[in-house]
Short mmCIF file of C-alpha atoms and ligand atoms in Angstrom, two decimals:
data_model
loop_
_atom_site.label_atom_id
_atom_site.label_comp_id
_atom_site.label_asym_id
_atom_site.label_seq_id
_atom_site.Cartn_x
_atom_site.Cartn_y
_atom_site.Cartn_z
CA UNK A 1 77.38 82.70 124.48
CA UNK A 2 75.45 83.02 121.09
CA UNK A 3 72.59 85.70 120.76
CA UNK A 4 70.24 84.07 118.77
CA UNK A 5 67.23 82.42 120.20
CA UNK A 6 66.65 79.34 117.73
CA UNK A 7 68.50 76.54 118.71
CA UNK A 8 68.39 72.91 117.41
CA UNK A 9 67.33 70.27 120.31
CA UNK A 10 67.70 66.77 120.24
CA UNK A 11 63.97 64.92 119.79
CA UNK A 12 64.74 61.44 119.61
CA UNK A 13 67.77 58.94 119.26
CA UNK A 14 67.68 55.23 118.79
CA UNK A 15 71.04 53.10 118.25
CA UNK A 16 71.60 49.58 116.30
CA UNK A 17 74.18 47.20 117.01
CA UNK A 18 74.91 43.75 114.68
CA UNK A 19 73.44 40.67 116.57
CA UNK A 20 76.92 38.83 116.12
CA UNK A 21 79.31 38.87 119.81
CA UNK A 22 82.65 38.49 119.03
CA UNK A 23 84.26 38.28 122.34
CA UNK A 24 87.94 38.58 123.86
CA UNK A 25 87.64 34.56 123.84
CA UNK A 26 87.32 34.52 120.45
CA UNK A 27 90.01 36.91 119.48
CA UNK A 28 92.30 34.22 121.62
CA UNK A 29 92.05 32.05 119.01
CA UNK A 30 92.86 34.32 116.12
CA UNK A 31 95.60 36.17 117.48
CA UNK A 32 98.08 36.14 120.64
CA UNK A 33 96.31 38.04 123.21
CA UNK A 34 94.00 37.38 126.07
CA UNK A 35 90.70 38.30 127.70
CA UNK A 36 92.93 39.57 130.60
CA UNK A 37 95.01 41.87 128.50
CA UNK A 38 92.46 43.13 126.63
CA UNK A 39 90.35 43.99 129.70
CA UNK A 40 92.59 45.84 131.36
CA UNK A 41 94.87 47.08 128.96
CA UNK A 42 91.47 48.49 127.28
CA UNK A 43 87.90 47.43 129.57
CA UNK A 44 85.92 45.62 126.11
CA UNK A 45 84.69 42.49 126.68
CA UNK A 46 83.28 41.84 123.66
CA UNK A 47 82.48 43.55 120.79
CA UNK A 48 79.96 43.38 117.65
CA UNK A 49 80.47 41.92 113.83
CA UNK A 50 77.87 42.81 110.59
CA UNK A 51 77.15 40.14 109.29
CA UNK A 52 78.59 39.74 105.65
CA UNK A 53 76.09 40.91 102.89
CA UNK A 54 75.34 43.83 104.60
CA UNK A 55 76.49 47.60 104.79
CA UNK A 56 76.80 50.63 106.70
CA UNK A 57 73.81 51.69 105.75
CA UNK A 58 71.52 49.05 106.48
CA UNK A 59 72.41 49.47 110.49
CA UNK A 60 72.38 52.85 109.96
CA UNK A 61 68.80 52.68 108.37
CA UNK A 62 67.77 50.65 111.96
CA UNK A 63 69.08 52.92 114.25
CA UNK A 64 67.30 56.22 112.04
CA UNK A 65 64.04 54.61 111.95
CA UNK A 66 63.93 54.21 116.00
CA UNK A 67 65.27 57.80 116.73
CA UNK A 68 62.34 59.13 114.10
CA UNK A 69 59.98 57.30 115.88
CA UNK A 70 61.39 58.21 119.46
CA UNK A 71 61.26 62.04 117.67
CA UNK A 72 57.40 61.40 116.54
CA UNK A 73 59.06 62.66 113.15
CA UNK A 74 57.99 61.52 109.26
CA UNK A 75 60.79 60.81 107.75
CA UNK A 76 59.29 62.72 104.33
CA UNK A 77 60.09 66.06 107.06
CA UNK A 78 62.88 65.87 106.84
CA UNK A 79 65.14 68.51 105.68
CA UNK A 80 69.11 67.06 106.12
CA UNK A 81 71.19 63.63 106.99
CA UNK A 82 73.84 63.91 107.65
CA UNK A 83 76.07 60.63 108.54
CA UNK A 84 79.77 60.50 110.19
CA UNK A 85 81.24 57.89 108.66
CA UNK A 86 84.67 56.30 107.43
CA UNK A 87 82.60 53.15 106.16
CA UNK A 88 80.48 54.02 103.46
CA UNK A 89 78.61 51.75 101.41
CA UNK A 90 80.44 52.55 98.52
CA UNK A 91 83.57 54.63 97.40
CA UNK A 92 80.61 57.24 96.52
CA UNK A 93 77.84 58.04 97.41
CA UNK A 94 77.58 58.97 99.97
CA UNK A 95 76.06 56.10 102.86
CA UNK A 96 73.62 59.17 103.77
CA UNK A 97 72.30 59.09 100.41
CA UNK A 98 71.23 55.34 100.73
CA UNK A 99 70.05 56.16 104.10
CA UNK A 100 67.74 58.84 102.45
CA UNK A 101 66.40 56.39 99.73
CA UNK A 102 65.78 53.71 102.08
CA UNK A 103 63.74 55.99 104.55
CA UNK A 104 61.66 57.47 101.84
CA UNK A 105 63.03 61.08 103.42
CA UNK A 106 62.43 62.34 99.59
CA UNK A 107 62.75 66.23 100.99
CA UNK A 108 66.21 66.00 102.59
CA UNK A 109 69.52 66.80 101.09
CA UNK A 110 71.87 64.19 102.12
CA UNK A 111 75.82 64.09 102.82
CA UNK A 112 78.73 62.15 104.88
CA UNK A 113 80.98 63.48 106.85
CA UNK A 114 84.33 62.17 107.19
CA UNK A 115 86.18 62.38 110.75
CA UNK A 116 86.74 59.12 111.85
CA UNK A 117 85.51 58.45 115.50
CA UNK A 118 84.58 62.33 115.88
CA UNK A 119 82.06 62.02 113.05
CA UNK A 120 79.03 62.53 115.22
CA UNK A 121 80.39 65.71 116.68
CA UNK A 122 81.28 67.09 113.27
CA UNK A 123 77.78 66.08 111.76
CA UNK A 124 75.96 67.51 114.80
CA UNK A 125 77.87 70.71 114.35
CA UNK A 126 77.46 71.36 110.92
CA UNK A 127 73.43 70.01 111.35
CA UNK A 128 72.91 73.08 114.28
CA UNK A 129 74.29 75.46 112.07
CA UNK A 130 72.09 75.39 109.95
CA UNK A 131 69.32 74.65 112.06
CA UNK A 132 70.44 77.90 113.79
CA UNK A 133 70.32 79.78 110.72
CA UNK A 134 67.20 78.73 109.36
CA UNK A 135 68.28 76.81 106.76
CA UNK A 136 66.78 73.77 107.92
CA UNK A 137 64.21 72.69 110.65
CA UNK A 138 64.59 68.96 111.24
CA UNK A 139 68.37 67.22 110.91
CA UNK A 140 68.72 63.52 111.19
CA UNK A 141 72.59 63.38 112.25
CA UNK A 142 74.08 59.26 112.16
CA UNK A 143 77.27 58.18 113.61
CA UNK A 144 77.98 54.75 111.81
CA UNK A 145 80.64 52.52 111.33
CA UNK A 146 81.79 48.73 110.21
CA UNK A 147 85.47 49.28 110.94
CA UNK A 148 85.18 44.89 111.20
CA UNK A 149 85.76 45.73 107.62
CA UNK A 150 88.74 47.62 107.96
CA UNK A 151 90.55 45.54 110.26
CA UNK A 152 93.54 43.19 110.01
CA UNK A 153 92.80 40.28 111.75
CA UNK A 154 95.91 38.99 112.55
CA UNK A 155 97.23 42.23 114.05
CA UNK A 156 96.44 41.82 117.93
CA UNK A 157 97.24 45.96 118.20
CA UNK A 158 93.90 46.83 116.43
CA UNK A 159 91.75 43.81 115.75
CA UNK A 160 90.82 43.75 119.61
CA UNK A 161 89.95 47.63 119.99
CA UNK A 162 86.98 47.84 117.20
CA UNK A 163 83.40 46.92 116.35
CA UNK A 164 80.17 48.36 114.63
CA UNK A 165 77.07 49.69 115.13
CA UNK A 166 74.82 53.00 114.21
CA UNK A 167 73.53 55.45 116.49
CA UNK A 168 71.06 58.50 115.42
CA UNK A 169 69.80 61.60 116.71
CA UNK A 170 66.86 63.67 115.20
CA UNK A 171 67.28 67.40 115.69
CA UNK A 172 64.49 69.91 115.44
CA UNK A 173 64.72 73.66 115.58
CA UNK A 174 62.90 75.59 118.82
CA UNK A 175 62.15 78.99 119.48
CA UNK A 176 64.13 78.70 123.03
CA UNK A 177 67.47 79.77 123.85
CA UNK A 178 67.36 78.19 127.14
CA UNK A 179 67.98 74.00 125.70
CA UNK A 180 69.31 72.21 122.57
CA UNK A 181 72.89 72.43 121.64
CA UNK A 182 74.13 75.21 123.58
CA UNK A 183 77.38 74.59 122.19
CA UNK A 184 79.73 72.58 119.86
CA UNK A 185 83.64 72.88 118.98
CA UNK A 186 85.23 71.22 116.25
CA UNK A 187 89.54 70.62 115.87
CA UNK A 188 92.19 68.71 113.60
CA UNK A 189 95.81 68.65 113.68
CA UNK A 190 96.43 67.06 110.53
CA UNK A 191 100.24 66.45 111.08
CA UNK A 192 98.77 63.27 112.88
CA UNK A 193 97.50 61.55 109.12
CA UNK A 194 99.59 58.88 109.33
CA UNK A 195 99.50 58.01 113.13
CA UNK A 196 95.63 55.98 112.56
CA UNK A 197 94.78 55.63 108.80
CA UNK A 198 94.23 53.01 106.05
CA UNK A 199 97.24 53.35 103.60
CA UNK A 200 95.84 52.26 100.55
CA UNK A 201 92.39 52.29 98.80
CA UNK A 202 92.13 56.47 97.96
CA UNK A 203 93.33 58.24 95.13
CA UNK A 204 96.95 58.47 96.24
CA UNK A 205 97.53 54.80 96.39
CA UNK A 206 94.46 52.92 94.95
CA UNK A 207 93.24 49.14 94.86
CA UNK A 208 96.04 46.53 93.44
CA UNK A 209 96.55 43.04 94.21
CA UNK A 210 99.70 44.60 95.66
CA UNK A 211 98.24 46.62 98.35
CA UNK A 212 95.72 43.49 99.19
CA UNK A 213 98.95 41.46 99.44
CA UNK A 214 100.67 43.79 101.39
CA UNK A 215 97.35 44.68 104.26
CA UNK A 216 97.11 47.61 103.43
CA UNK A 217 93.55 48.61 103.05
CA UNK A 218 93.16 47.89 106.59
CA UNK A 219 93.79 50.23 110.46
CA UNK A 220 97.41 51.33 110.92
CA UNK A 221 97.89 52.66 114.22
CA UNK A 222 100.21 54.15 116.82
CA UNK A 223 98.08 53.65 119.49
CA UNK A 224 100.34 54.89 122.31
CA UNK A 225 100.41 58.23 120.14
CA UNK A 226 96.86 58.01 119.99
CA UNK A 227 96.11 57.56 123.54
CA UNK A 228 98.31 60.90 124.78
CA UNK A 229 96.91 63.36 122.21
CA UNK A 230 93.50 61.64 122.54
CA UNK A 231 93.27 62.67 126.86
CA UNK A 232 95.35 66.09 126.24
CA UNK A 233 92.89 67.39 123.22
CA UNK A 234 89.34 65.99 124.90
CA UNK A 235 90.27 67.69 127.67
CA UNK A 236 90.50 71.01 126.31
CA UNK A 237 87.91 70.85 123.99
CA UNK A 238 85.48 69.87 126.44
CA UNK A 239 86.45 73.26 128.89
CA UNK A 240 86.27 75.21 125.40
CA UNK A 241 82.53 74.22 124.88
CA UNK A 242 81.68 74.50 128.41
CA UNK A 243 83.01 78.21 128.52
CA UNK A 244 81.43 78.77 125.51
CA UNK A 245 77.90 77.68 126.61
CA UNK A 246 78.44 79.15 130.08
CA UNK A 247 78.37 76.00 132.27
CA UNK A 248 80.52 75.14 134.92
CA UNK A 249 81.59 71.59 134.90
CA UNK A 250 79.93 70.87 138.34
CA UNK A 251 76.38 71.59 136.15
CA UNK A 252 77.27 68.59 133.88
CA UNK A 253 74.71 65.74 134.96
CA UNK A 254 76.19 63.27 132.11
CA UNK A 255 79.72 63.12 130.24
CA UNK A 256 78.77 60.65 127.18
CA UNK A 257 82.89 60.68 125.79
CA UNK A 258 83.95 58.42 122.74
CA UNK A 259 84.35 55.01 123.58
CA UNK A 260 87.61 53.95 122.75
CA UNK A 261 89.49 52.61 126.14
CA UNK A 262 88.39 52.68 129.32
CA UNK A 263 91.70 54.35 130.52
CA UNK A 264 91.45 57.14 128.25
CA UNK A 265 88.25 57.57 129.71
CA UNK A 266 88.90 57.48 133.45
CA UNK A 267 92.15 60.15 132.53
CA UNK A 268 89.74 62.58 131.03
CA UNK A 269 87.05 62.26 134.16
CA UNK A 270 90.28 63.02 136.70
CA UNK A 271 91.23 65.86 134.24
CA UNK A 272 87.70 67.21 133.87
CA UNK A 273 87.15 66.66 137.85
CA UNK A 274 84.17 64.66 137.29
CA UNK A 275 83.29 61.57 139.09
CA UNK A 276 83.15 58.41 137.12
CA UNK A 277 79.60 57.66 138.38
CA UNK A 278 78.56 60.77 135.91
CA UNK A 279 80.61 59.11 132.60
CA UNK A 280 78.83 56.67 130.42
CA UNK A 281 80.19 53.72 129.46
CA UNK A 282 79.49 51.03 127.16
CA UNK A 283 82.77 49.76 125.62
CA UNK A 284 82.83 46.64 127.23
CA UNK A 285 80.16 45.55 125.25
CA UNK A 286 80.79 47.29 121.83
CA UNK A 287 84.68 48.13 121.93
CA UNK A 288 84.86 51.11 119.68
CA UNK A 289 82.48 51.82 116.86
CA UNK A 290 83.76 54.80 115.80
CA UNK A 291 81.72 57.65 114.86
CA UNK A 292 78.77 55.72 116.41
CA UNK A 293 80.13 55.02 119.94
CA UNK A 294 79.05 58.46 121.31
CA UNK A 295 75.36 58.21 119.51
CA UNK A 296 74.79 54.91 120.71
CA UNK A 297 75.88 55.78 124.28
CA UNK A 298 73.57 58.70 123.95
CA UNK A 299 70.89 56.14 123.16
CA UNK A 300 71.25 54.01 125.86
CA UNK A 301 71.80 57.17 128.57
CA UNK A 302 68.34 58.18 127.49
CA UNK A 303 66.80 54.70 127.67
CA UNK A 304 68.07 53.78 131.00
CA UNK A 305 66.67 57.14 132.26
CA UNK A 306 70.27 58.62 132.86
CA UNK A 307 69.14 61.98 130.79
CA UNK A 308 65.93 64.00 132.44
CA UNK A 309 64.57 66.99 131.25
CA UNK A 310 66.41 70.16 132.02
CA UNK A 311 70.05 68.08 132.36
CA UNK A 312 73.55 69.31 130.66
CA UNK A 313 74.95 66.96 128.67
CA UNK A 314 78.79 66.80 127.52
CA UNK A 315 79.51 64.59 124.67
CA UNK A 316 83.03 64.55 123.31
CA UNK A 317 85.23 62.34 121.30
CA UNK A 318 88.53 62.28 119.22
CA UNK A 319 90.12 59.76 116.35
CA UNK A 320 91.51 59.60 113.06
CA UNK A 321 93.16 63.19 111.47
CA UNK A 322 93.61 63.74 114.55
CA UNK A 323 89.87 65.16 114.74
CA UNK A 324 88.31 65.67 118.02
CA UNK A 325 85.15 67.47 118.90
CA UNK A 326 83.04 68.25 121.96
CA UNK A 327 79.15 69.45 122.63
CA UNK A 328 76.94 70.74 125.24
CA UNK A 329 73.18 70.03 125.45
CA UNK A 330 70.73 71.02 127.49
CA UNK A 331 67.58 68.39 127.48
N1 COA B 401 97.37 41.24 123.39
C1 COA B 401 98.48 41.00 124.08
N2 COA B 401 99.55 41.80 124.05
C2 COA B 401 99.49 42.88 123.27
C3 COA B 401 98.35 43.19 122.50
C4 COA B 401 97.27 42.31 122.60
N3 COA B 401 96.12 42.52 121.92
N4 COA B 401 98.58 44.33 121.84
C5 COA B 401 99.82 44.73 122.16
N5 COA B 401 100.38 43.85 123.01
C6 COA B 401 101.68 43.90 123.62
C7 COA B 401 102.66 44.77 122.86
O1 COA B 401 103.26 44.03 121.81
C8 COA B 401 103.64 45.16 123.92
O2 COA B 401 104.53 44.10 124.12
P1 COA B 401 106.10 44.41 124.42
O3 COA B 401 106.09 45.17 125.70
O4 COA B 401 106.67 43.06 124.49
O5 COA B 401 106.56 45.23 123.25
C9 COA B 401 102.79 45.25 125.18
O6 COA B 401 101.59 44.50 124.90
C10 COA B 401 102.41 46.66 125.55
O7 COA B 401 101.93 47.31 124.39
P2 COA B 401 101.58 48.83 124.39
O8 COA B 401 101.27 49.25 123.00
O9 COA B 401 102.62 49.57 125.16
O10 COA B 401 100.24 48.80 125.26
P3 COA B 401 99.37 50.01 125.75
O11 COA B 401 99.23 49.94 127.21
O12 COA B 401 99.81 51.30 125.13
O13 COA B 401 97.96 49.65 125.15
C11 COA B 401 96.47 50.20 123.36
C12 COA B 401 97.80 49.56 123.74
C13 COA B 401 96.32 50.13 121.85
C14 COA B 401 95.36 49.44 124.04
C15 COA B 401 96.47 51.67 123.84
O14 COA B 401 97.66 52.31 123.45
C16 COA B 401 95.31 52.43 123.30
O15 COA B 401 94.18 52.15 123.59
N6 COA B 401 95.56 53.51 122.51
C17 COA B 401 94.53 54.27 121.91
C18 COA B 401 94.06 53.59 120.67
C19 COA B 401 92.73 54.08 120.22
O16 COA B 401 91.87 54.34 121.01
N7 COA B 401 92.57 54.21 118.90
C20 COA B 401 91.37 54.65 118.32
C21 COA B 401 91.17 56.08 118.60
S1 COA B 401 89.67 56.62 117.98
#
C-alpha cells in the first residue's frame, strides 16, 4: 500500500467510435467465415471502420473533448496527454501531439505510448506517477486505435477480431488517499515479439513495394498463443494490483478487462471468481479496438450508471509484446 496521500482520480471519460458498422455479414462476403463462427468462436457482432481521410487523432480528439467536458476541465489546464497507441497519425509525431494542437491544450507536454492493446494501462500508469509526485496536476490519458488500417483483409484469422475507436479519461490530482488509482501494474515478456506484430514498416525492415506485395505491413498473429498467455498473465496481474491496493476481490463492484474475445473474458471471471454479471462487455459491438477497448468500456460503465461513487474498479488488459497491465480505482 503506498504512503503518500495525493493520488490521481479519474474526473471524466467520454469514448468515440467511427459511425461505419461493419458486421460479421459483411466479412462473409470478403472472406470464408461466418456470423456463427465468429460469434462463438469470439462473441463480436459487428465492429466499427474510420472512414478514409481520417486519422487516429481525429477520433481521439472526439472522445478528449467529451471526457474534458464530463471532467468540467479547460483543456489550456492541462498539464500531460498521454495516448496508447500503435496507430499514430504519422511515423512521428507523436498522435498525442496532434491531439494537443487540436485541443488548444497549449500548457501540456504531450507523448504516445506504445503497448498495443495494454496502452491505456501503460499511459494511466505513467500519468499517476507523476500525478503522485507532483509533477503534474491534470493528465488527459487516450487509448486509440485504427487497427482497420493494419489489417489484411483477406486473412479470416485477424480481419474478423478488430475495429477502432478512442476512449479518454481526465485525471486530476486530490489530497485523499482514500480514491483514485489505488493501484496499477505494468508487464512484458518480450520473447512473444513475433507471436502479434506487423513485420514490416519500422526501421528493421522498412516500406518497399516488396513488403506491400508480400502483406506485410499488416497483423500477424498466433492467436491460439495469444489466447493462453493472454488468461494466464491477466489473471495474475489483476491479484498483483489487488494485493497491492489492499482489496479483496469480493470488494470489486466492476471488472472493465480488454475486449478482445468473449472467451478470454469469461476464463479470466472463473479464474478471478467473479461473476459475469460484474464484467463489462462491449465487444459484440466494437470487436477489439485495442488500446481503446478498456477506455471506451470505462465510458459506457459510467454512462449506464454501472460505476457509483465509492465503487472499486478493476481494469485490466493484455496484447502485443506481450504487454499486459492491470489497475484499481476507487470512484
Ligand atoms: N472463420 C471461419 N473459420 C476460421 C476463421 C474464421 N474467421 N478463422 C479461423 N478459422 C478456422 C481455422 O482455419 C481452423 O480450421 P482447421 O481446424 O480446419 O485448421 C479452425 O477455424 C479453428 O481455428 P483456431 O485458430 O483453432 O480457432 P480458435 O478457437 O483458437 O479461435 C481465435 C481463433 C483467433 C478467435 C482465438 O484463438 C483468439 O481469439 N485468440 C486471441 C486473439 C486475440 O485476442 N488477439 C489480440 C490480442 S490483444
Amino acid at each position: 500500500m503506498r504512503q503518500s496521500h495525493h493520488r490521481s482520480v479519474v474526473l471524466g471519460t467520454g469514448s468515440e467510435l467511427p459511425a461505419r458498422v461493419v458486421t460479421n455479414a459483411a466479412l462473409e462476403e470478403l472472406v470464408d467465415t461466418s456470423d456463427e463462427w465468429i460469434t462463438t468462436r469470439t462473441g463480436i457482432k459487428e465492429r466499427r471502420v474510420l472512414e478514409e481521410g481520417k486519422g487516429n487523432a481525429d477520433m481521439a480528439h472526439r472522445a478528449a473533448v467529451r471526457a474534458l467536458h464530463d471532467a468540467g476541465v479547460d483543456p489550456k489546464d492541462l498539464d500531460a496527454i498521454i495516448m496508447g497507441t500503435v496507430t499514430a497519425d504519422y511515423p512521428f509525431p507523436s498522435s498525442a501531439c496532434v491531439l494537443e494542437d487540436m485541443l488548444g491544450a497549449r500548457k501540456a507536454f504531450s507523448f504516445d505510448v506504445n503497448a498495443a492493446c495494454s496502452g491505456f494501462l501503460n499511459a494511466l500508469a505513467v500519468a499517476d506517477s507523476m500525478i503522485r509526485t507532483g509533477m503534474i496536476r491534470h493528465a488527459l490519458v487516450v487509448g486509440s486505435d485504427a487497427l482497420s488500417r493494419l489489417l489484411n483483409w483477406k486473412d479470416r484469422t485477424t480481419c474478423i477480431l478488430f475495429g477502432d475507436g478512442a476512449g479518454a479519461a481526465v485525471l486530476g490530482s486530490v489530497n485523499d488517499g482514500h480514491r483514485g488509482v489505488l493501484s496499477a501494474k505494468l508487464r512484458t515478456d518480450g520473447s512473444y515479439v513475433k507471436t502479434l506484430y506487423v513485420p514490416a514498416g519500422g526501421s528493421l525492415k522498412p516500406a518497399s513495394a516488396e513488403t506491400v506485395k508480400k502483406n506485410e505491413h499488416t497483423i500477424t498473429m498466433n492467436g491460439k498463443e495469444v489466447f493462453k498467455v493472454a488468461v494466464r498473465s491477466m489473471e495474475e496481474i489483476s491479484r498483483e494490483a489487488l494485493d497491492e491496493a489492499d482489496i479483496d476481490v469480493e470488494q470489486v463492484s466492476l471488472v472493465i478487462p480488454h475486449q478482445a474475445n468473449l472467451r478470454i473474458i469469461t476464463a479470466l471471471a472463473e479464474r478471478l471468481k467473479i461473476p459475469m454479471s460484474k464484467v463489462m462487455v462491449n465487444l459484440d459491438r466494437y470487436g477489439n479496438t485495442s488500446a481503446a477497448s478498456v477506455p471506451i468500456a470505462l465510458d459506457e460503465a459510467r454512462r449506464e450508471g454501472r460505476i457509483r461513487h465509492g465503487d472499486i474498479v478493476l481494469l485490466n488488459a493484455f496484447g502485443a509484446g506481450f504487454a499486459w497491465g492491470a489497475a484499481v480505482v476507487k470512484f
